[in-house]
XYZ file of C-alpha atoms in Angstrom:
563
model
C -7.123 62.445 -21.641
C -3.329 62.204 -21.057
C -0.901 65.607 -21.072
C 1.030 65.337 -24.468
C -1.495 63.391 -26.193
C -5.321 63.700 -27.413
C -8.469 61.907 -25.646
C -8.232 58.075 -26.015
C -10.692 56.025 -23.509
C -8.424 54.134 -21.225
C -9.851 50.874 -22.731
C -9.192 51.356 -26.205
C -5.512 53.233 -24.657
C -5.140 49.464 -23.254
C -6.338 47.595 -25.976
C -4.041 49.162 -28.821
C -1.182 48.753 -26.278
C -1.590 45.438 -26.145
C -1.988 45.007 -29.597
C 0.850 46.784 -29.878
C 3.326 44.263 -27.818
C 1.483 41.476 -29.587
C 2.894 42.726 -33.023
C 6.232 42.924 -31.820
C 6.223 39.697 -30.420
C 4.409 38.141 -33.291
C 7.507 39.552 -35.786
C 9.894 37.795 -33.516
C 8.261 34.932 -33.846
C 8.330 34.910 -37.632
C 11.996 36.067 -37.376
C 13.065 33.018 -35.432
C 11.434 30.397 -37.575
C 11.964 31.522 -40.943
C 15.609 32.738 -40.579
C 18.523 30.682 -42.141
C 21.116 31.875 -39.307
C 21.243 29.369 -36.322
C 22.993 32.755 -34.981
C 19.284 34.446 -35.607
C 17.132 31.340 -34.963
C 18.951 29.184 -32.095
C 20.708 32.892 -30.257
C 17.949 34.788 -31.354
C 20.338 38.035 -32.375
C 18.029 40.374 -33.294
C 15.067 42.485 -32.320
C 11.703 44.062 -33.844
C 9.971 47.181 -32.976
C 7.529 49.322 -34.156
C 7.558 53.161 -34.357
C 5.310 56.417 -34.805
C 5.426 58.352 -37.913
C 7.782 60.654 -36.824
C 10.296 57.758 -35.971
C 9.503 57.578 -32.025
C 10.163 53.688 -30.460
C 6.464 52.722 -29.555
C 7.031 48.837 -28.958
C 10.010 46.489 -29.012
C 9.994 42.903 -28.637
C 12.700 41.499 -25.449
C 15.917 40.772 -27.629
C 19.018 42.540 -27.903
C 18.981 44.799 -25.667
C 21.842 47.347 -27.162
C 19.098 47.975 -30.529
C 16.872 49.967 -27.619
C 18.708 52.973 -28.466
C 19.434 52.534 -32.342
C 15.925 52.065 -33.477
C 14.549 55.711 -33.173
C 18.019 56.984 -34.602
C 18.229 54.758 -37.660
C 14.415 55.158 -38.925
C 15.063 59.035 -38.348
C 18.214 59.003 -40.424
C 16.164 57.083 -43.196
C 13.497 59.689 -43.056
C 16.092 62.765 -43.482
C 17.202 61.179 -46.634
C 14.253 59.632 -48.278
C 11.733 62.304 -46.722
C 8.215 62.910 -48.668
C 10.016 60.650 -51.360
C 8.377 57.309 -49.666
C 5.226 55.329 -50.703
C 3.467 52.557 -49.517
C 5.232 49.471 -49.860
C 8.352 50.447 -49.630
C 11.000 48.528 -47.633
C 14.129 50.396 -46.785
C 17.806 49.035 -45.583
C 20.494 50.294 -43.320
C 23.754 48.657 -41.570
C 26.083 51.617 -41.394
C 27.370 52.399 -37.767
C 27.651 56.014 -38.292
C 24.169 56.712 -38.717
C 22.433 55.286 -35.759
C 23.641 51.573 -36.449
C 25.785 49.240 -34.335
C 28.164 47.429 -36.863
C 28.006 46.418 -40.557
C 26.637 43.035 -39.462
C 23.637 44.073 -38.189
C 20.778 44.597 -41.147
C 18.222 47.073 -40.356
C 15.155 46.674 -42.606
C 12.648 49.018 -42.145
C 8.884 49.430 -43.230
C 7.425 52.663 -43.867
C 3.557 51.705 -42.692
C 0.392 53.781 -44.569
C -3.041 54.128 -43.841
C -5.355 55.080 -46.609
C -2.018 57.524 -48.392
C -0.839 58.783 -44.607
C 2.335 57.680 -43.029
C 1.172 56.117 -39.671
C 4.081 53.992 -37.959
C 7.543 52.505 -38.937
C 8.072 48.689 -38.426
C 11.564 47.570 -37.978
C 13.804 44.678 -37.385
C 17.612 44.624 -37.258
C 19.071 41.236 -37.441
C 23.170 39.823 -37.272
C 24.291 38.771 -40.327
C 26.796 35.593 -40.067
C 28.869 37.380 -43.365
C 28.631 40.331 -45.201
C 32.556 40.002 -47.065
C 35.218 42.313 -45.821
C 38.752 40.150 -44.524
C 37.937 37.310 -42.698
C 35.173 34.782 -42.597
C 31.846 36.605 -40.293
C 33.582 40.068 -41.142
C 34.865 41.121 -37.852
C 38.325 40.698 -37.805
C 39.542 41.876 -34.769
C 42.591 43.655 -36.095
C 40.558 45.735 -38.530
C 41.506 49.251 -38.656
C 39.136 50.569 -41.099
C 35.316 50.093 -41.381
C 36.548 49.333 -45.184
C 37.633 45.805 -43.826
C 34.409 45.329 -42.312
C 32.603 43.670 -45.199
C 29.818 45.192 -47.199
C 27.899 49.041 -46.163
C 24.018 49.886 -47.244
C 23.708 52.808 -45.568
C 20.238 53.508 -46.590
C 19.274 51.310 -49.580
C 15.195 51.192 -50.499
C 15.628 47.236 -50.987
C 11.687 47.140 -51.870
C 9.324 49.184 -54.180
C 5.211 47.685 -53.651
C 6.586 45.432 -51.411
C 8.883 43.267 -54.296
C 12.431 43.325 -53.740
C 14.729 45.552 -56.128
C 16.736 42.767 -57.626
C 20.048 45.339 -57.752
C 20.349 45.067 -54.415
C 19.706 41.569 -53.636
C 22.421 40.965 -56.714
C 24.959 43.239 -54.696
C 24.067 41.534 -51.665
C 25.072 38.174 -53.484
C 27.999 39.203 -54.807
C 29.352 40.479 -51.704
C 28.665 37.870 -48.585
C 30.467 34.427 -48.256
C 27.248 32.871 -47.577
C 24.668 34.201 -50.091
C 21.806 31.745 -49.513
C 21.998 32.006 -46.249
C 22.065 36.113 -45.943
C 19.509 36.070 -48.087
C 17.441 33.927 -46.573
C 17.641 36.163 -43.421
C 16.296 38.881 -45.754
C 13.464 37.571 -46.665
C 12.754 36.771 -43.107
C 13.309 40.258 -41.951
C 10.983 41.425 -44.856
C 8.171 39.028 -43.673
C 8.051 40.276 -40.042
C 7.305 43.865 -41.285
C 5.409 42.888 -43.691
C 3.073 41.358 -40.242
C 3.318 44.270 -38.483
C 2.128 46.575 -41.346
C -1.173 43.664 -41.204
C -1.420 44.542 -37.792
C -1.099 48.141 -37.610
C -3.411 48.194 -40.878
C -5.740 46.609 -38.836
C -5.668 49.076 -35.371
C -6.173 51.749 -37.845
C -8.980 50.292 -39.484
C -11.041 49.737 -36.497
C -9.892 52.855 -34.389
C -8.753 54.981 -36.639
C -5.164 56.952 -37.580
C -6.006 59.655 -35.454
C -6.639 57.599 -32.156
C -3.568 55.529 -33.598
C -1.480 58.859 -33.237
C -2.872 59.981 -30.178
C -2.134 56.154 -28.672
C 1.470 56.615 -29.446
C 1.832 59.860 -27.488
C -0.233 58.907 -24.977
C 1.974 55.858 -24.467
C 5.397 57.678 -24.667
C 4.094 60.459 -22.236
C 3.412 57.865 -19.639
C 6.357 55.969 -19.827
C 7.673 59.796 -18.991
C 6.439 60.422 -16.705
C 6.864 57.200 -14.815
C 10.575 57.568 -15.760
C 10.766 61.233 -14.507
C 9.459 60.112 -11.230
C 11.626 57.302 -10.705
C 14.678 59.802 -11.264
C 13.339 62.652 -9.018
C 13.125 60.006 -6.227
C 16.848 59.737 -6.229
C 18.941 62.087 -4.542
C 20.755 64.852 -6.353
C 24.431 64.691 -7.204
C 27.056 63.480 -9.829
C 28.318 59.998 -9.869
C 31.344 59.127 -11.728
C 33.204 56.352 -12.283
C 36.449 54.799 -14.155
C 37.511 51.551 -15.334
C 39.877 50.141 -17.776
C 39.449 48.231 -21.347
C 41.787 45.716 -21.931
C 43.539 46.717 -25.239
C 41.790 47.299 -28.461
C 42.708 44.283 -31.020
C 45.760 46.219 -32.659
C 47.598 47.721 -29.724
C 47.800 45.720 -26.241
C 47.900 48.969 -23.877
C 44.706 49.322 -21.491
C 42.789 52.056 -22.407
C 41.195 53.991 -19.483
C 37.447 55.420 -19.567
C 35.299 57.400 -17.457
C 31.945 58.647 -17.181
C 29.561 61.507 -14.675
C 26.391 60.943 -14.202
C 24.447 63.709 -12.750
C 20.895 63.612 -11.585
C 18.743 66.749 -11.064
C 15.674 66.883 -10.345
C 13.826 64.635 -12.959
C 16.617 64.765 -15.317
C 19.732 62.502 -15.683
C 22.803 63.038 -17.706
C 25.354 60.860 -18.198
C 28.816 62.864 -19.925
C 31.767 60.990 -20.892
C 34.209 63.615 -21.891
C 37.709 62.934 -21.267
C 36.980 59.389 -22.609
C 39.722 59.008 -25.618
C 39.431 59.032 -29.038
C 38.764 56.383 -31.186
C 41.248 53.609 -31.112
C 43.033 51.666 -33.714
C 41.151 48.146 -33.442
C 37.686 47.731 -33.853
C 36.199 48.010 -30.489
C 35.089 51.278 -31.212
C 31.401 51.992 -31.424
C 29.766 55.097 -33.150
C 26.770 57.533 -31.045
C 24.044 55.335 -31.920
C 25.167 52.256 -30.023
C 26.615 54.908 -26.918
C 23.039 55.637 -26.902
C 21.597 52.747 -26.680
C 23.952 51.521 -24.092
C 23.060 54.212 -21.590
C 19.812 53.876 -21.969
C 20.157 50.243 -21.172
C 21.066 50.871 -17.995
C 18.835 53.961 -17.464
C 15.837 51.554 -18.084
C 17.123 49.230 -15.614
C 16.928 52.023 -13.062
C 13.556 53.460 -13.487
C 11.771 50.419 -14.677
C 13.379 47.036 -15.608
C 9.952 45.268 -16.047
C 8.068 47.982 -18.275
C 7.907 47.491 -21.995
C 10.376 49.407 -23.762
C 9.476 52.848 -25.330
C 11.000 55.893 -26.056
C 9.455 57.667 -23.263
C 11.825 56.311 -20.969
C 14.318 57.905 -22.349
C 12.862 61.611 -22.741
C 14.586 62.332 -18.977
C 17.533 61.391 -20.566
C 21.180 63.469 -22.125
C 23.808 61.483 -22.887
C 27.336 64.558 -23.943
C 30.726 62.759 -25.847
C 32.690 64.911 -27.720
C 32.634 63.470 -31.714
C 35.555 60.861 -32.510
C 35.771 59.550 -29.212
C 36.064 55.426 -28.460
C 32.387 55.744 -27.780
C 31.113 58.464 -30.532
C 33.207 56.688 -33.527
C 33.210 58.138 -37.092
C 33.857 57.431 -40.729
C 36.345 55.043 -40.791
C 36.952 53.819 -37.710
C 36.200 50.342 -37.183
C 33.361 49.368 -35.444
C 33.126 45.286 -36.102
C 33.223 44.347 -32.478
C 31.122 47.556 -31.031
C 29.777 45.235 -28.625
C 33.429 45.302 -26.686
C 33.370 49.098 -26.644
C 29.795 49.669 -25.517
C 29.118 46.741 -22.766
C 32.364 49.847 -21.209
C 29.684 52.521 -21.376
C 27.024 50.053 -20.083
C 29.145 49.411 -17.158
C 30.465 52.494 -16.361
C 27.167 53.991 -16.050
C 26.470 51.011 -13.808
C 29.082 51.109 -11.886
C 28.354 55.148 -11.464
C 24.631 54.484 -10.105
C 25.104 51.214 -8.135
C 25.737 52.698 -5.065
C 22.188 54.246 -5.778
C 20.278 51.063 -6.130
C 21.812 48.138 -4.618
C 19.234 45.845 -4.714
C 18.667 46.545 -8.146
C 22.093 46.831 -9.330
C 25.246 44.610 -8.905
C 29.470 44.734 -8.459
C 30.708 44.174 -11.749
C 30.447 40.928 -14.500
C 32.037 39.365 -16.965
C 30.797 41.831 -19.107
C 32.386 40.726 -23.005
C 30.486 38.491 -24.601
C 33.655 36.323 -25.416
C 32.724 35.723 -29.191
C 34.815 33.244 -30.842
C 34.308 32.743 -34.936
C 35.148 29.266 -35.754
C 34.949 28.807 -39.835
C 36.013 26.125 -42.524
C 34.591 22.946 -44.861
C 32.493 20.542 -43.580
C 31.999 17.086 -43.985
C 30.377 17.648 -47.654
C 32.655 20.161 -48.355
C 30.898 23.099 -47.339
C 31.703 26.252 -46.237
C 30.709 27.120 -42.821
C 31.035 30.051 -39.980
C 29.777 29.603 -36.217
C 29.525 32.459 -33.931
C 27.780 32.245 -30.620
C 28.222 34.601 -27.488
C 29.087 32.999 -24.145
C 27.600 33.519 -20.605
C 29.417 34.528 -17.484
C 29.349 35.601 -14.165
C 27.744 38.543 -13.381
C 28.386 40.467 -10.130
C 26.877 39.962 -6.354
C 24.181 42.979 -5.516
C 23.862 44.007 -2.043
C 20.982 41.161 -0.653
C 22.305 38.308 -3.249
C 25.267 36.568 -4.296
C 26.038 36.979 -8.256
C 24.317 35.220 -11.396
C 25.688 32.443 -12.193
C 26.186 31.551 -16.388
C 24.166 34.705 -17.297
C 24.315 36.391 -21.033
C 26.651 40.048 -20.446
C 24.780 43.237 -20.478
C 24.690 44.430 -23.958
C 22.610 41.124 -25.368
C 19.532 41.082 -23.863
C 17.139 38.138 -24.471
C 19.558 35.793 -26.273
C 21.174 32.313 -25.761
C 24.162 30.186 -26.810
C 23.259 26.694 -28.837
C 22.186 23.870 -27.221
C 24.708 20.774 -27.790
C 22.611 18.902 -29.796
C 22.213 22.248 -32.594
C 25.558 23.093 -32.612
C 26.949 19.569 -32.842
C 24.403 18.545 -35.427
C 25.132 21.866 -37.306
C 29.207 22.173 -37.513
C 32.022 20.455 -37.744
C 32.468 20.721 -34.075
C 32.274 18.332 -30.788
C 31.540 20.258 -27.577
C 33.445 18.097 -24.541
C 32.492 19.892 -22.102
C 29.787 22.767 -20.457
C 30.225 23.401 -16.953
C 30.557 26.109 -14.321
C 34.018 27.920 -13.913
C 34.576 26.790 -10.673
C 38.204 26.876 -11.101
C 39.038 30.105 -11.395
C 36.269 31.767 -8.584
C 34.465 34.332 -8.757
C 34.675 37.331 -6.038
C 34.066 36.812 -2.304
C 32.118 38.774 -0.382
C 29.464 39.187 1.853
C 27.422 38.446 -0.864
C 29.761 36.544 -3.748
C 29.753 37.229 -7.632
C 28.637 34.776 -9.971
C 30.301 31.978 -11.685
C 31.325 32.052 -14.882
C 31.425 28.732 -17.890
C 33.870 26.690 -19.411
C 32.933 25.581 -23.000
C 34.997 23.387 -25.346
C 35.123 22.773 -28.621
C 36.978 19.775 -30.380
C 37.433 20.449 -33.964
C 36.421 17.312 -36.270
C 37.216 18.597 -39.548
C 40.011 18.498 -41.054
C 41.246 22.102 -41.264
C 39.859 25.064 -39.165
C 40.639 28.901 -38.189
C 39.450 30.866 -35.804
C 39.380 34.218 -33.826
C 38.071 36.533 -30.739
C 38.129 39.337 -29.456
C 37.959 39.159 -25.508
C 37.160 42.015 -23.407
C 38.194 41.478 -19.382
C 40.784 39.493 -19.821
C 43.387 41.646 -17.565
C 41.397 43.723 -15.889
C 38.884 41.586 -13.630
C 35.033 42.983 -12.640
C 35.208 45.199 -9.510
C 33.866 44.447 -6.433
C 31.734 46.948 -4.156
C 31.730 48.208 -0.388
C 34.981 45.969 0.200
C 33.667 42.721 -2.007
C 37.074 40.953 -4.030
C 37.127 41.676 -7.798
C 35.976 38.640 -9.832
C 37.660 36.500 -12.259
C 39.090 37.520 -15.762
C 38.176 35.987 -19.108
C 40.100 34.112 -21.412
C 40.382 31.915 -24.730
C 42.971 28.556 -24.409
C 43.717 26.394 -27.439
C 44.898 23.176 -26.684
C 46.550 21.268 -29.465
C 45.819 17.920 -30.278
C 49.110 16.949 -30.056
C 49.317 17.804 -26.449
C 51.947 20.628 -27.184
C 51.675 23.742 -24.906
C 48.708 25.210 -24.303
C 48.199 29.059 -25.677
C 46.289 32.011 -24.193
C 44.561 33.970 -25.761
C 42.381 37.376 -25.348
C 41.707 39.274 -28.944
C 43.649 37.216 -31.855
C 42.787 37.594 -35.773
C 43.899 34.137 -36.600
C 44.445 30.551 -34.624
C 45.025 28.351 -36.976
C 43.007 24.908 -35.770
C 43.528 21.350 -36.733
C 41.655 17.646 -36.509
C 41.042 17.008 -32.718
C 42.736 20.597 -31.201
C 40.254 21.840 -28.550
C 38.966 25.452 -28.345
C 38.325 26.266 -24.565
C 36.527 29.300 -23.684
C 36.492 30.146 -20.257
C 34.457 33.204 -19.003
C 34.899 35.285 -15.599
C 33.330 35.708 -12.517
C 31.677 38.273 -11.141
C 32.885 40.903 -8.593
C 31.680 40.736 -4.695
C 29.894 42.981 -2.661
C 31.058 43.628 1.181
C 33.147 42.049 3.416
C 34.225 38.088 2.479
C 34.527 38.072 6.344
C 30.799 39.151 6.816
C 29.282 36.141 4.574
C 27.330 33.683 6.891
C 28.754 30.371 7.860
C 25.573 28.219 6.328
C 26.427 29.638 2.884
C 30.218 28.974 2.935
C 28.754 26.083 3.676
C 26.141 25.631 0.931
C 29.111 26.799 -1.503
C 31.371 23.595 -0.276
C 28.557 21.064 -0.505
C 27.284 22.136 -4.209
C 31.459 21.685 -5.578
C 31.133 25.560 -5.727
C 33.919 26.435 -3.474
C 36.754 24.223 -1.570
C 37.260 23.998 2.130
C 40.828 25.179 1.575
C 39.459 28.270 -0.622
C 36.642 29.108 2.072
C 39.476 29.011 5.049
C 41.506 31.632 3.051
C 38.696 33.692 1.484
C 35.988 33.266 4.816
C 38.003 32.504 7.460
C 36.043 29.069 7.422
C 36.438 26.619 10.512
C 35.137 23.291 9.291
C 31.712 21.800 10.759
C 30.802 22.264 14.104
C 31.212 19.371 16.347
């Protein structure tokens, strides 16, 4: 028997477990090829978990990493309003950021699961929508200043009675989203993977019963406890803080300064960001649910970065911001590019405990995901929107140099689109995919990583786009006297060989036959000395293109070979 939980053999305790992970997998699976979105099935943006009753994360599948922390939130919210109301076979829907969410993009469809009339588990997936209306092609324009420009809100819509769709819903749906087919499509993919894990989790409780079902859940979360609490007590005590800067907000230029203190005591950890400021104009904002989530991110990275997810983990765990802040958003701040606001909670909790674990942790990365929408006609005169996050460098930890080309911290288990998809897919030529060796990444005794280059030639014959770019002033720090990294950026370079333009967050670029979209992401911050870094691996640097001699006699204080 396990403390919080009642007798399961350690067998069957291993067996359901497993059984468990299998589920979640098996719904990602189904997500990935039945989806419409090459944003869902070639950058796999989304995740699946399953639940207890009570709305308790049991199992997640490895995907976006930032949903960790929504999951529990968003199935409890949907239980406080539909309560004793639900039956079996109903499907529920949420996207709205102020009630555990992320942004309106992000569908969460949810599964109530029954055994024999008694509510067992909760299956859910949350998946990004390419378009669900509001001002601009993909929704998130990056001047928005109210979640009312943000496209369409469900916040807590039962989309299913005995498992058939309520046709008012899919009708608003259709009316609503520049890409109807498509979003619906994506629909009835998220309602197939729930409808699999309610099979599966039928099927535990057939054989084993609800009761051992129930007492496998706790049993579960009260390990994952207690292998979190002792992870934390093995640190020393004290409060960590740390500050950095976020490079404007989409409406007004200014940097906007943030901080965080992380205290751990004992077993317990708290991370408190009061004295952050309140929510800005723009749409980097992002409401509790995705604060959450992106502190417990980098909590799980501390105490164990290999274990399954669960919430468990997390018990250990108090994350304090005052209501309305940049990080705690409410009704109607935007909250379309959330990501840009919470990779800054992500980091600064990072940045607080890396001193703590430095072969674990790193200096700082890239960190925004560098989105650029890209919309217009095709070839056969159809409408079409690509979105795809970029990789970058991520920082040097204290025995390694940096990852190179590495997705940022709030996106988990995703990917950009191979040539061959995106080409064959949009209007679109990509000329080049290479490291961004150009503009360096920090030195150090151990150097960050580098970032990419990506560019897109536009084929059609008219095109917009825009971004929002995080880092783009500000560059990722470096630790124990390691050289900040490099600083993102967006260039458009006309066809007409005009002059180039910069770019970090901007709602429109315009984009005609043949201009080139370049996105360039950063490198990642050093750690220690550049003057401590060995001479073989200057060395290795020079012979792989990384790093010129001229560069490694400024940065290393590099004498040439040897004679």
């Amino acid at each position: 028997m396990l403390a919080g939980g009642g007798y399961v053999d350690p067998v069957t305790q291993e067996i359901i477990e497993g059984k468990l992970l299998a589920t979640v997998d098996e719904m990602g699976i189904v997500m990935a090829r039945t989806s419409m979105s090459p944003v869902i099935y070639e950058v796999l943006d989304f995740a699946c978990g399953v639940l207890t009753a009570e709305g308790e994360l049991a199992a997640q599948m490895n995907g976006i990493t930032l949903f960790t922390g929504t999951f529990g939130t968003q199935v409890k919210g949907l239980l406080a309003r539909f309560g004793a109301d639900l039956v079996d076979g109903d499907v529920l829907l949420t996207n709205d950021p102020y009630a555990g969410g992320t942004h309106a993009c992000d569908f969460a469809v949810v599964k109530p699961i029954f055994h024999k009339g008694r509510l067992v588990a909760h299956a859910i997936n949350v998946a990004h929508y390419l378009d669900v209306g509001g001002s601009v092609p993909g929704s998130l324009a990056p001047n928005a200043t109210s979640v009312f420009q943000e496209g369409l809100r469900l916040p807590g819509v039962r989309i299913a009675r005995g498992d058939r769709f309520c046709d008012d819903i899919l009708q608003i749906i259709r009316e609503n989203v520049r890409l109807p087919e498509i979003a619906l499509g994506d629909l009835t993919a998220q309602m197939a993977t729930v409808r699999v894990a309610a099979r599966r989790i039928g099927e535990i409780a057939d054989k084993y019963g609800a009761d051992t079902l129930a007492h496998a859940f706790e049993n579960l979360l009260t390990a994952s406890e207690r292998l979190s609490r002792a992870a934390i007590a093995a640190l020393p005590d004290g409060t960590y803080s740390a500050e950095d800067v976020i490079d404007g907000d989409g409406v007004n230029p200014d940097p906007i300064p943030v901080r965080v203190s992380v205290t751990i005591a004992g077993d317990q950890i708290t991370a408190d960001f009061t004295g952050c400021p309140p929510s800005v104009a723009g749409p980097i904002n992002c409401a509790r649910g995705a604060l959450q989530s992106a502190v417990r991110t980098i909590v799980k990275a501390l105490v164990g970065p290999q274990a399954p997810s669960n919430e468990g983990w997390f018990r250990p765990l108090t994350v304090i911001a005052p209501p309305g802040t940049l990080f705690t958003a409410e009704k109607p701040a935007p909250t379309g590019w959330y990501y840009e606001g919470s990779v800054h909670a992500s980091e600064l909790v990072w940045k607080a405990l890396a001193p703590l674990m430095p072969s674990r942790f790193s200096a700082g990365s890239y960190s925004s995901l560098c989105v650029v929408y890209i919309s217009g006609v095709d070839e056969a005169g159809q409408p079409f929107i690509h979105i795809e996050p970029q990789h970058g460098g991520w920082g040097a930890s204290e025995g390694r140099d940096g990852a190179n080309a590495l997705i940022a911290l709030t996106d988990g288990d995703t990917y950009n689109y191979s040539v061959e998809a995106i080409e064959a897919r949009f209007p679109v030529r990509v000329r080049r995919y290479a490291l961004n060796v150009e503009g360096g990444v920090g030195a150090g005794r151990r150097r960050g990583g580098f970032g990419i280059i990506r560019e897109y030639e536009i084929l059609g014959e008219t095109a917009s786009a825009y971004c929002s770019f995080g880092r783009t002033e500000t560059a990722p720090w470096g630790i124990d006297g390691g050289a900040d990294g490099s600083p993102n950026r967006l260039e458009i370079v006309p066809a007409d060989a005009t002059e180039t333009r910069r770019l970090g967050r901007e709602p429109h670029i315009p984009l005609a036959q043949g201009d080139v979209v370049r996105i360039i992401t950063g490198g990642g911050g050093g750690w220690g000395p550049a003057q401590e870094r060995e001479t073989e691996h200057v060395r290795r640097d020079i012979t792989h293109g990384l790093l010129t001699e001229a560069a490694a006699r400024q940065l290393y204080g590099y004498q040439g070979e040897t004679p």
